[in-house]
PDB file of C-alpha atoms in Angstrom:
ATOM      1  CA  ILE F   4     -13.259 -20.039  -0.306  1.00 55.00           C
ATOM      2  CA  ALA F   5      -9.389 -20.585  -1.921  1.00 73.00           C
ATOM      3  CA  GLY F   6      -7.127 -22.534   0.403  1.00 93.00           C
ATOM      4  CA  ILE F   7      -8.266 -22.516   3.803  1.00 96.00           C
ATOM      5  CA  THR F   8     -10.408 -20.093   5.925  1.00 96.00           C
ATOM      6  CA  GLN F   9     -10.745 -19.417   9.871  1.00 98.00           C
ATOM      7  CA  ALA F  10     -13.169 -18.355  12.190  1.00 97.00           C
ATOM      8  CA  PRO F  11     -13.831 -15.756  13.693  1.00 97.00           C
ATOM      9  CA  THR F  12     -10.463 -13.544  12.927  1.00 97.00           C
ATOM     10  CA  SER F  13     -10.458 -12.814  16.579  1.00 97.00           C
ATOM     11  CA  GLN F  14     -12.714 -12.846  20.125  1.00 97.00           C
ATOM     12  CA  ILE F  15     -13.248 -11.806  23.659  1.00 97.00           C
ATOM     13  CA  LEU F  16     -14.439 -14.911  25.660  1.00 96.00           C
ATOM     14  CA  ALA F  17     -15.008 -14.943  29.219  1.00 97.00           C
ATOM     15  CA  ALA F  18     -13.955 -17.678  31.475  1.00 98.00           C
ATOM     16  CA  GLY F  19     -16.305 -20.358  31.839  1.00 97.00           C
ATOM     17  CA  ARG F  20     -17.931 -20.104  28.050  1.00 97.00           C
ATOM     18  CA  ARG F  21     -17.675 -22.213  25.494  1.00 97.00           C
ATOM     19  CA  MET F  22     -16.167 -21.470  21.866  1.00 97.00           C
ATOM     20  CA  THR F  23     -15.356 -22.906  18.284  1.00 98.00           C
ATOM     21  CA  LEU F  24     -13.168 -22.349  16.608  1.00 98.00           C
ATOM     22  CA  ARG F  25     -14.178 -22.992  12.794  1.00 98.00           C
ATOM     23  CA  CYS F  26     -11.655 -24.135  10.103  1.00 98.00           C
ATOM     24  CA  THR F  27     -12.309 -25.146   6.642  1.00 98.00           C
ATOM     25  CA  GLN F  28      -9.957 -26.040   3.737  1.00 97.00           C
ATOM     26  CA  ASP F  29     -10.884 -26.649  -0.557  1.00 95.00           C
ATOM     27  CA  MET F  30      -8.315 -28.137  -1.006  1.00 93.00           C
ATOM     28  CA  ARG F  31      -9.474 -31.647  -0.485  1.00 93.00           C
ATOM     29  CA  HIS F  32      -6.051 -32.326   1.988  1.00 92.00           C
ATOM     30  CA  ASN F  33      -5.825 -34.838   3.917  1.00 91.00           C
ATOM     31  CA  ALA F  34      -4.195 -34.199   7.211  1.00 90.00           C
ATOM     32  CA  MET F  35      -5.392 -31.178   9.171  1.00 93.00           C
ATOM     33  CA  TYR F  36      -4.151 -29.508  12.441  1.00 94.00           C
ATOM     34  CA  TRP F  37      -4.603 -26.979  15.173  1.00 97.00           C
ATOM     35  CA  TYR F  38      -2.045 -24.725  16.793  1.00 97.00           C
ATOM     36  CA  ARG F  39      -0.997 -22.506  18.836  1.00 98.00           C
ATOM     37  CA  GLN F  40       0.648 -20.111  18.856  1.00 97.00           C
ATOM     38  CA  ASP F  41       2.681 -18.490  22.513  1.00 95.00           C
ATOM     39  CA  LEU F  42       4.541 -15.408  22.299  1.00 86.00           C
ATOM     40  CA  GLY F  43       8.213 -16.905  22.914  1.00 82.00           C
ATOM     41  CA  LEU F  44       6.952 -20.355  22.359  1.00 84.00           C
ATOM     42  CA  GLY F  45       6.580 -20.708  18.941  1.00 88.00           C
ATOM     43  CA  LEU F  46       3.128 -22.873  16.805  1.00 94.00           C
ATOM     44  CA  ARG F  47       2.328 -26.121  20.048  1.00 95.00           C
ATOM     45  CA  LEU F  48       0.201 -28.170  18.309  1.00 93.00           C
ATOM     46  CA  ILE F  49      -2.979 -28.765  19.430  1.00 96.00           C
ATOM     47  CA  HIS F  50      -5.001 -32.037  17.749  1.00 95.00           C
ATOM     48  CA  TYR F  51      -4.779 -32.760  14.917  1.00 92.00           C
ATOM     49  CA  SER F  52      -5.973 -35.362  12.103  1.00 92.00           C
ATOM     50  CA  ASN F  53      -4.609 -37.707   9.487  1.00 87.00           C
ATOM     51  CA  THR F  54      -8.095 -37.728   8.066  1.00 90.00           C
ATOM     52  CA  ALA F  55     -11.703 -37.222   7.545  1.00 94.00           C
ATOM     53  CA  GLY F  56     -13.380 -39.482  11.268  1.00 94.00           C
ATOM     54  CA  THR F  57      -9.599 -39.340  12.434  1.00 93.00           C
ATOM     55  CA  THR F  58      -8.403 -37.367  15.619  1.00 94.00           C
ATOM     56  CA  GLY F  59      -5.448 -37.192  16.974  1.00 91.00           C
ATOM     57  CA  LYS F  60      -3.643 -35.079  20.678  1.00 91.00           C
ATOM     58  CA  GLY F  61      -0.771 -33.039  19.610  1.00 90.00           C
ATOM     59  CA  GLU F  62       2.043 -31.587  22.660  1.00 89.00           C
ATOM     60  CA  VAL F  63      -0.914 -29.535  23.929  1.00 95.00           C
ATOM     61  CA  PRO F  64      -4.995 -31.760  24.175  1.00 97.00           C
ATOM     62  CA  ASP F  65      -6.059 -29.960  27.444  1.00 97.00           C
ATOM     63  CA  GLY F  66      -9.101 -28.444  27.576  1.00 97.00           C
ATOM     64  CA  TYR F  67      -9.724 -28.370  23.810  1.00 98.00           C
ATOM     65  CA  SER F  68     -11.646 -31.106  21.285  1.00 98.00           C
ATOM     66  CA  VAL F  69     -11.679 -31.115  17.731  1.00 98.00           C
ATOM     67  CA  SER F  70     -13.599 -34.218  15.844  1.00 97.00           C
ATOM     68  CA  ARG F  71     -13.266 -34.502  11.384  1.00 97.00           C
ATOM     69  CA  ALA F  72     -17.007 -35.088  10.542  1.00 97.00           C
ATOM     70  CA  ASN F  73     -15.689 -34.833   6.670  1.00 96.00           C
ATOM     71  CA  THR F  74     -12.427 -33.704   4.910  1.00 96.00           C
ATOM     72  CA  ASP F  75     -13.194 -30.169   4.598  1.00 97.00           C
ATOM     73  CA  ASP F  76     -13.889 -29.174   8.362  1.00 98.00           C
ATOM     74  CA  PHE F  77     -11.807 -29.216  11.480  1.00 98.00           C
ATOM     75  CA  PRO F  78     -13.327 -27.402  14.465  1.00 98.00           C
ATOM     76  CA  LEU F  79     -11.846 -26.929  17.533  1.00 98.00           C
ATOM     77  CA  THR F  80     -13.714 -26.550  20.808  1.00 98.00           C
ATOM     78  CA  LEU F  81     -12.279 -25.285  24.385  1.00 98.00           C
ATOM     79  CA  ALA F  82     -15.598 -26.195  26.231  1.00 96.00           C
ATOM     80  CA  SER F  83     -15.114 -24.647  29.486  1.00 97.00           C
ATOM     81  CA  ALA F  84     -12.259 -21.763  28.130  1.00 97.00           C
ATOM     82  CA  VAL F  85      -9.702 -20.232  31.144  1.00 98.00           C
ATOM     83  CA  PRO F  86      -7.969 -17.496  30.671  1.00 97.00           C
ATOM     84  CA  SER F  87      -3.973 -19.596  30.010  1.00 97.00           C
ATOM     85  CA  GLN F  88      -6.007 -20.403  26.767  1.00 98.00           C
ATOM     86  CA  THR F  89      -5.656 -16.194  24.913  1.00 97.00           C
ATOM     87  CA  SER F  90      -3.901 -17.455  22.436  1.00 97.00           C
ATOM     88  CA  VAL F  91      -3.160 -17.069  18.396  1.00 97.00           C
ATOM     89  CA  TYR F  92      -5.335 -20.227  17.539  1.00 98.00           C
ATOM     90  CA  PHE F  93      -3.875 -21.092  13.764  1.00 98.00           C
ATOM     91  CA  CYS F  94      -5.403 -24.576  11.713  1.00 98.00           C
ATOM     92  CA  ALA F  95      -3.577 -26.464   8.926  1.00 96.00           C
ATOM     93  CA  SER F  96      -3.726 -29.076   6.601  1.00 94.00           C
ATOM     94  CA  SER F  97      -1.039 -30.397   4.180  1.00 90.00           C
ATOM     95  CA  ASP F  98      -1.534 -33.227   1.593  1.00 85.00           C
ATOM     96  CA  SER F  99      -1.568 -36.511   3.725  1.00 71.00           C
ATOM     97  CA  GLY F 100       1.033 -37.094   6.233  1.00 60.00           C
ATOM     98  CA  PRO F 101       3.748 -34.177   7.054  1.00 57.00           C
ATOM     99  CA  GLY F 102       6.594 -36.299   5.983  1.00 61.00           C
ATOM    100  CA  SER F 103       6.862 -34.491   2.471  1.00 67.00           C
ATOM    101  CA  ASN F 104       4.260 -32.361   2.159  1.00 78.00           C
ATOM    102  CA  GLU F 105       4.237 -28.914   3.302  1.00 87.00           C
ATOM    103  CA  GLN F 106       1.459 -27.317   5.528  1.00 91.00           C
ATOM    104  CA  PHE F 107      -1.001 -24.874   4.238  1.00 94.00           C
ATOM    105  CA  PHE F 108      -2.005 -22.479   7.074  1.00 97.00           C
ATOM    106  CA  GLY F 109      -5.628 -20.795   8.010  1.00 97.00           C
ATOM    107  CA  PRO F 110      -5.037 -16.571   8.938  1.00 96.00           C
ATOM    108  CA  GLY F 111      -5.538 -17.754  12.771  1.00 97.00           C
ATOM    109  CA  THR F 112      -8.088 -16.902  15.340  1.00 98.00           C
ATOM    110  CA  ARG F 113      -7.097 -14.295  17.986  1.00 97.00           C
ATOM    111  CA  LEU F 114      -8.652 -15.635  21.027  1.00 98.00           C
ATOM    112  CA  THR F 115      -8.939 -13.063  23.982  1.00 97.00           C
ATOM    113  CA  VAL F 116     -10.133 -15.033  28.319  1.00 97.00           C
ATOM    114  CA  LEU F 117     -11.049 -12.927  30.147  1.00 96.00           C
TER     115      LEU F 117
ATOM    116  CA  GLY L  26      11.835 -35.072  25.330  1.00 76.00           C
ATOM    117  CA  GLN L  27      12.292 -32.950  22.453  1.00 84.00           C
ATOM    118  CA  ASN L  28      13.807 -29.636  21.186  1.00 90.00           C
ATOM    119  CA  ILE L  29      14.173 -26.994  18.692  1.00 95.00           C
ATOM    120  CA  ASP L  30      17.127 -24.714  19.181  1.00 96.00           C
ATOM    121  CA  GLN L  31      17.129 -21.146  17.134  1.00 97.00           C
ATOM    122  CA  PRO L  32      18.367 -17.803  17.915  1.00 97.00           C
ATOM    123  CA  THR L  33      15.784 -15.060  18.636  1.00 96.00           C
ATOM    124  CA  GLU L  34      16.481 -11.926  17.115  1.00 97.00           C
ATOM    125  CA  MET L  35      19.047 -11.023  14.159  1.00 98.00           C
ATOM    126  CA  THR L  36      20.083  -8.135  12.232  1.00 97.00           C
ATOM    127  CA  ALA L  37      21.142  -7.722   8.797  1.00 97.00           C
ATOM    128  CA  THR L  38      21.993  -5.691   5.985  1.00 97.00           C
ATOM    129  CA  GLU L  39      19.680  -5.391   3.064  1.00 97.00           C
ATOM    130  CA  GLY L  40      22.191  -6.545   0.461  1.00 97.00           C
ATOM    131  CA  ALA L  41      23.495  -8.501   2.809  1.00 97.00           C
ATOM    132  CA  ILE L  42      23.656 -12.698   3.294  1.00 97.00           C
ATOM    133  CA  VAL L  43      22.244 -13.961   6.121  1.00 98.00           C
ATOM    134  CA  GLN L  44      22.411 -17.703   8.040  1.00 98.00           C
ATOM    135  CA  ILE L  45      19.628 -19.060  10.782  1.00 98.00           C
ATOM    136  CA  ASN L  46      21.066 -21.793  12.217  1.00 98.00           C
ATOM    137  CA  CYS L  47      18.628 -24.147  13.978  1.00 98.00           C
ATOM    138  CA  THR L  48      19.404 -27.389  16.384  1.00 98.00           C
ATOM    139  CA  TYR L  49      17.426 -29.770  17.195  1.00 96.00           C
ATOM    140  CA  GLN L  50      16.956 -33.373  19.893  1.00 94.00           C
ATOM    141  CA  THR L  51      14.161 -35.328  18.907  1.00 89.00           C
ATOM    142  CA  SER L  52      13.150 -38.828  19.179  1.00 83.00           C
ATOM    143  CA  GLY L  53      12.518 -39.716  15.448  1.00 82.00           C
ATOM    144  CA  PHE L  54      13.275 -37.760  12.581  1.00 87.00           C
ATOM    145  CA  ASN L  55      11.363 -37.019   9.261  1.00 86.00           C
ATOM    146  CA  GLY L  56      11.445 -34.687   8.015  1.00 91.00           C
ATOM    147  CA  LEU L  57      13.120 -30.558   8.482  1.00 94.00           C
ATOM    148  CA  PHE L  58      10.957 -27.417   7.037  1.00 95.00           C
ATOM    149  CA  TRP L  59      11.694 -24.012   7.120  1.00 97.00           C
ATOM    150  CA  TYR L  60       8.664 -20.964   7.286  1.00 97.00           C
ATOM    151  CA  GLN L  61       8.266 -17.395   7.034  1.00 98.00           C
ATOM    152  CA  GLN L  62       6.079 -15.731   9.327  1.00 97.00           C
ATOM    153  CA  HIS L  63       5.502 -11.593   8.966  1.00 96.00           C
ATOM    154  CA  ALA L  64       4.270 -10.084  12.221  1.00 93.00           C
ATOM    155  CA  GLY L  65       0.168 -10.583  12.095  1.00 92.00           C
ATOM    156  CA  GLU L  66       0.304 -12.938   9.223  1.00 95.00           C
ATOM    157  CA  ALA L  67       0.173 -16.485   9.046  1.00 96.00           C
ATOM    158  CA  PRO L  68       3.783 -19.279   8.782  1.00 97.00           C
ATOM    159  CA  THR L  69       4.018 -19.716   4.902  1.00 96.00           C
ATOM    160  CA  PHE L  70       6.370 -23.117   3.338  1.00 94.00           C
ATOM    161  CA  LEU L  71       9.883 -21.905   2.349  1.00 95.00           C
ATOM    162  CA  SER L  72      11.439 -25.757   2.224  1.00 94.00           C
ATOM    163  CA  TYR L  73      11.817 -28.177   3.416  1.00 93.00           C
ATOM    164  CA  ASN L  74      15.301 -31.505   3.985  1.00 95.00           C
ATOM    165  CA  VAL L  75      14.832 -34.726   4.772  1.00 92.00           C
ATOM    166  CA  LEU L  76      18.428 -35.945   3.261  1.00 93.00           C
ATOM    167  CA  ASP L  77      22.134 -33.975   3.989  1.00 96.00           C
ATOM    168  CA  GLY L  78      23.214 -31.224   1.875  1.00 97.00           C
ATOM    169  CA  LEU L  79      21.825 -27.579   0.456  1.00 96.00           C
ATOM    170  CA  GLU L  80      18.249 -27.715  -1.099  1.00 93.00           C
ATOM    171  CA  GLU L  81      18.850 -24.296  -3.060  1.00 94.00           C
ATOM    172  CA  LYS L  82      15.297 -22.261  -4.176  1.00 90.00           C
ATOM    173  CA  GLY L  83      16.953 -18.961  -5.284  1.00 94.00           C
ATOM    174  CA  ARG L  84      17.219 -16.209  -2.681  1.00 96.00           C
ATOM    175  CA  PHE L  85      16.737 -18.677   0.110  1.00 96.00           C
ATOM    176  CA  SER L  86      18.532 -22.489   0.839  1.00 97.00           C
ATOM    177  CA  SER L  87      18.369 -24.483   3.625  1.00 97.00           C
ATOM    178  CA  PHE L  88      20.935 -26.909   4.597  1.00 98.00           C
ATOM    179  CA  LEU L  89      20.703 -30.464   6.378  1.00 98.00           C
ATOM    180  CA  SER L  90      22.605 -32.816   8.996  1.00 97.00           C
ATOM    181  CA  ARG L  91      21.153 -35.379  10.160  1.00 95.00           C
ATOM    182  CA  SER L  92      23.870 -36.521  12.112  1.00 95.00           C
ATOM    183  CA  LYS L  93      24.306 -33.502  13.963  1.00 96.00           C
ATOM    184  CA  GLY L  94      21.133 -31.974  14.388  1.00 96.00           C
ATOM    185  CA  TYR L  95      21.134 -29.629  12.741  1.00 97.00           C
ATOM    186  CA  SER L  96      20.016 -27.266   9.760  1.00 98.00           C
ATOM    187  CA  TYR L  97      20.823 -23.639   9.084  1.00 98.00           C
ATOM    188  CA  LEU L  98      18.093 -21.654   6.239  1.00 98.00           C
ATOM    189  CA  LEU L  99      20.379 -19.257   4.535  1.00 98.00           C
ATOM    190  CA  LEU L 100      18.842 -15.601   2.607  1.00 97.00           C
ATOM    191  CA  LYS L 101      20.973 -13.379  -0.262  1.00 97.00           C
ATOM    192  CA  GLU L 102      20.298 -11.053  -1.342  1.00 97.00           C
ATOM    193  CA  LEU L 103      18.306  -9.563   1.561  1.00 98.00           C
ATOM    194  CA  GLN L 104      15.378  -6.882   0.865  1.00 97.00           C
ATOM    195  CA  MET L 105      13.924  -4.963   3.441  1.00 97.00           C
ATOM    196  CA  LYS L 106      10.305  -7.280   3.153  1.00 97.00           C
ATOM    197  CA  ASP L 107      11.883 -10.322   4.670  1.00 98.00           C
ATOM    198  CA  SER L 108      11.817  -8.965   7.824  1.00 98.00           C
ATOM    199  CA  ALA L 109       9.405 -11.685   9.283  1.00 97.00           C
ATOM    200  CA  SER L 110      10.419 -14.703  11.563  1.00 97.00           C
ATOM    201  CA  TYR L 111      11.691 -17.932  10.501  1.00 98.00           C
ATOM    202  CA  LEU L 112      10.016 -20.694  12.012  1.00 97.00           C
ATOM    203  CA  CYS L 113      12.415 -24.220  12.415  1.00 97.00           C
ATOM    204  CA  ALA L 114      10.283 -27.277  12.278  1.00 95.00           C
ATOM    205  CA  VAL L 115      10.862 -31.629  12.699  1.00 93.00           C
ATOM    206  CA  THR L 116       8.768 -33.647  11.263  1.00 88.00           C
ATOM    207  CA  LEU L 117       8.173 -36.864  13.603  1.00 83.00           C
ATOM    208  CA  ASN L 118       8.778 -40.081  12.704  1.00 73.00           C
ATOM    209  CA  THR L 119       6.098 -41.641  15.811  1.00 67.00           C
ATOM    210  CA  GLY L 120       3.901 -43.109  13.654  1.00 61.00           C
ATOM    211  CA  GLY L 121       1.544 -39.917  13.954  1.00 61.00           C
ATOM    212  CA  PHE L 122       1.118 -36.784  11.881  1.00 67.00           C
ATOM    213  CA  LYS L 123       3.388 -34.711  14.733  1.00 79.00           C
ATOM    214  CA  THR L 124       5.915 -31.461  14.006  1.00 86.00           C
ATOM    215  CA  ILE L 125       7.457 -29.475  16.546  1.00 90.00           C
ATOM    216  CA  PHE L 126       8.132 -26.310  15.585  1.00 94.00           C
ATOM    217  CA  GLY L 127      11.134 -24.594  17.348  1.00 95.00           C
ATOM    218  CA  ALA L 128      10.564 -20.491  18.946  1.00 95.00           C
ATOM    219  CA  GLY L 129      11.358 -18.730  16.111  1.00 96.00           C
ATOM    220  CA  THR L 130      13.997 -16.009  14.797  1.00 97.00           C
ATOM    221  CA  ARG L 131      13.022 -12.303  14.101  1.00 97.00           C
ATOM    222  CA  LEU L 132      15.112 -11.312  12.050  1.00 98.00           C
ATOM    223  CA  PHE L 133      14.814  -7.839  10.852  1.00 97.00           C
ATOM    224  CA  VAL L 134      16.922  -6.590   7.674  1.00 98.00           C
ATOM    225  CA  LYS L 135      17.965  -2.621   8.006  1.00 96.00           C
ATOM    226  CA  ALA L 136      18.172  -0.325   5.021  1.00 94.00           C
TER     227      ALA L 136
END
């Protein structure tokens, strides 16, 4: 693994189904983030994690949950998907906080909820 | 509330210079980033400003005025590969690690 990876690349999901988007980084970054990107709205922060074992809510956390059991992995779960969650999801990481540290983004997961 | 404004689209000619503006109104400020995003790809880091002034990095420069809530990204000697979206982002000093992104400016470089 080099950098930050996400899986799956894309997914079509029926409304009401549970879905977990996976994110793994091998840069030993403390901080990780989940964003969704919608046309005309830019990137919006869903949840973040300052360090393993801690998580926080971003701008649009409703309907999503995260966990950070270790440094490398930061899965995002949709407990019961709805069509408004159709979006491109990006995971990112940075060394410590983002104050002066650039965020490295994964390739994204394109999710369609029908 | 938090707000970041940037133009939706811009068009420029290969070899020219283009300036992409960004204005922000946020509660707390801990730095401003510019990212480049090609269609269908992930954003990649271009620049970071936390103090007023100009930061230069090759063909790209970024300027910040904290008192005016204003930044710009300057791209010189435009190349076709510079056609992309440019995202302005502000990190908030609110005790948590939150970064707010603008909607992005799509730049089209024509021959």
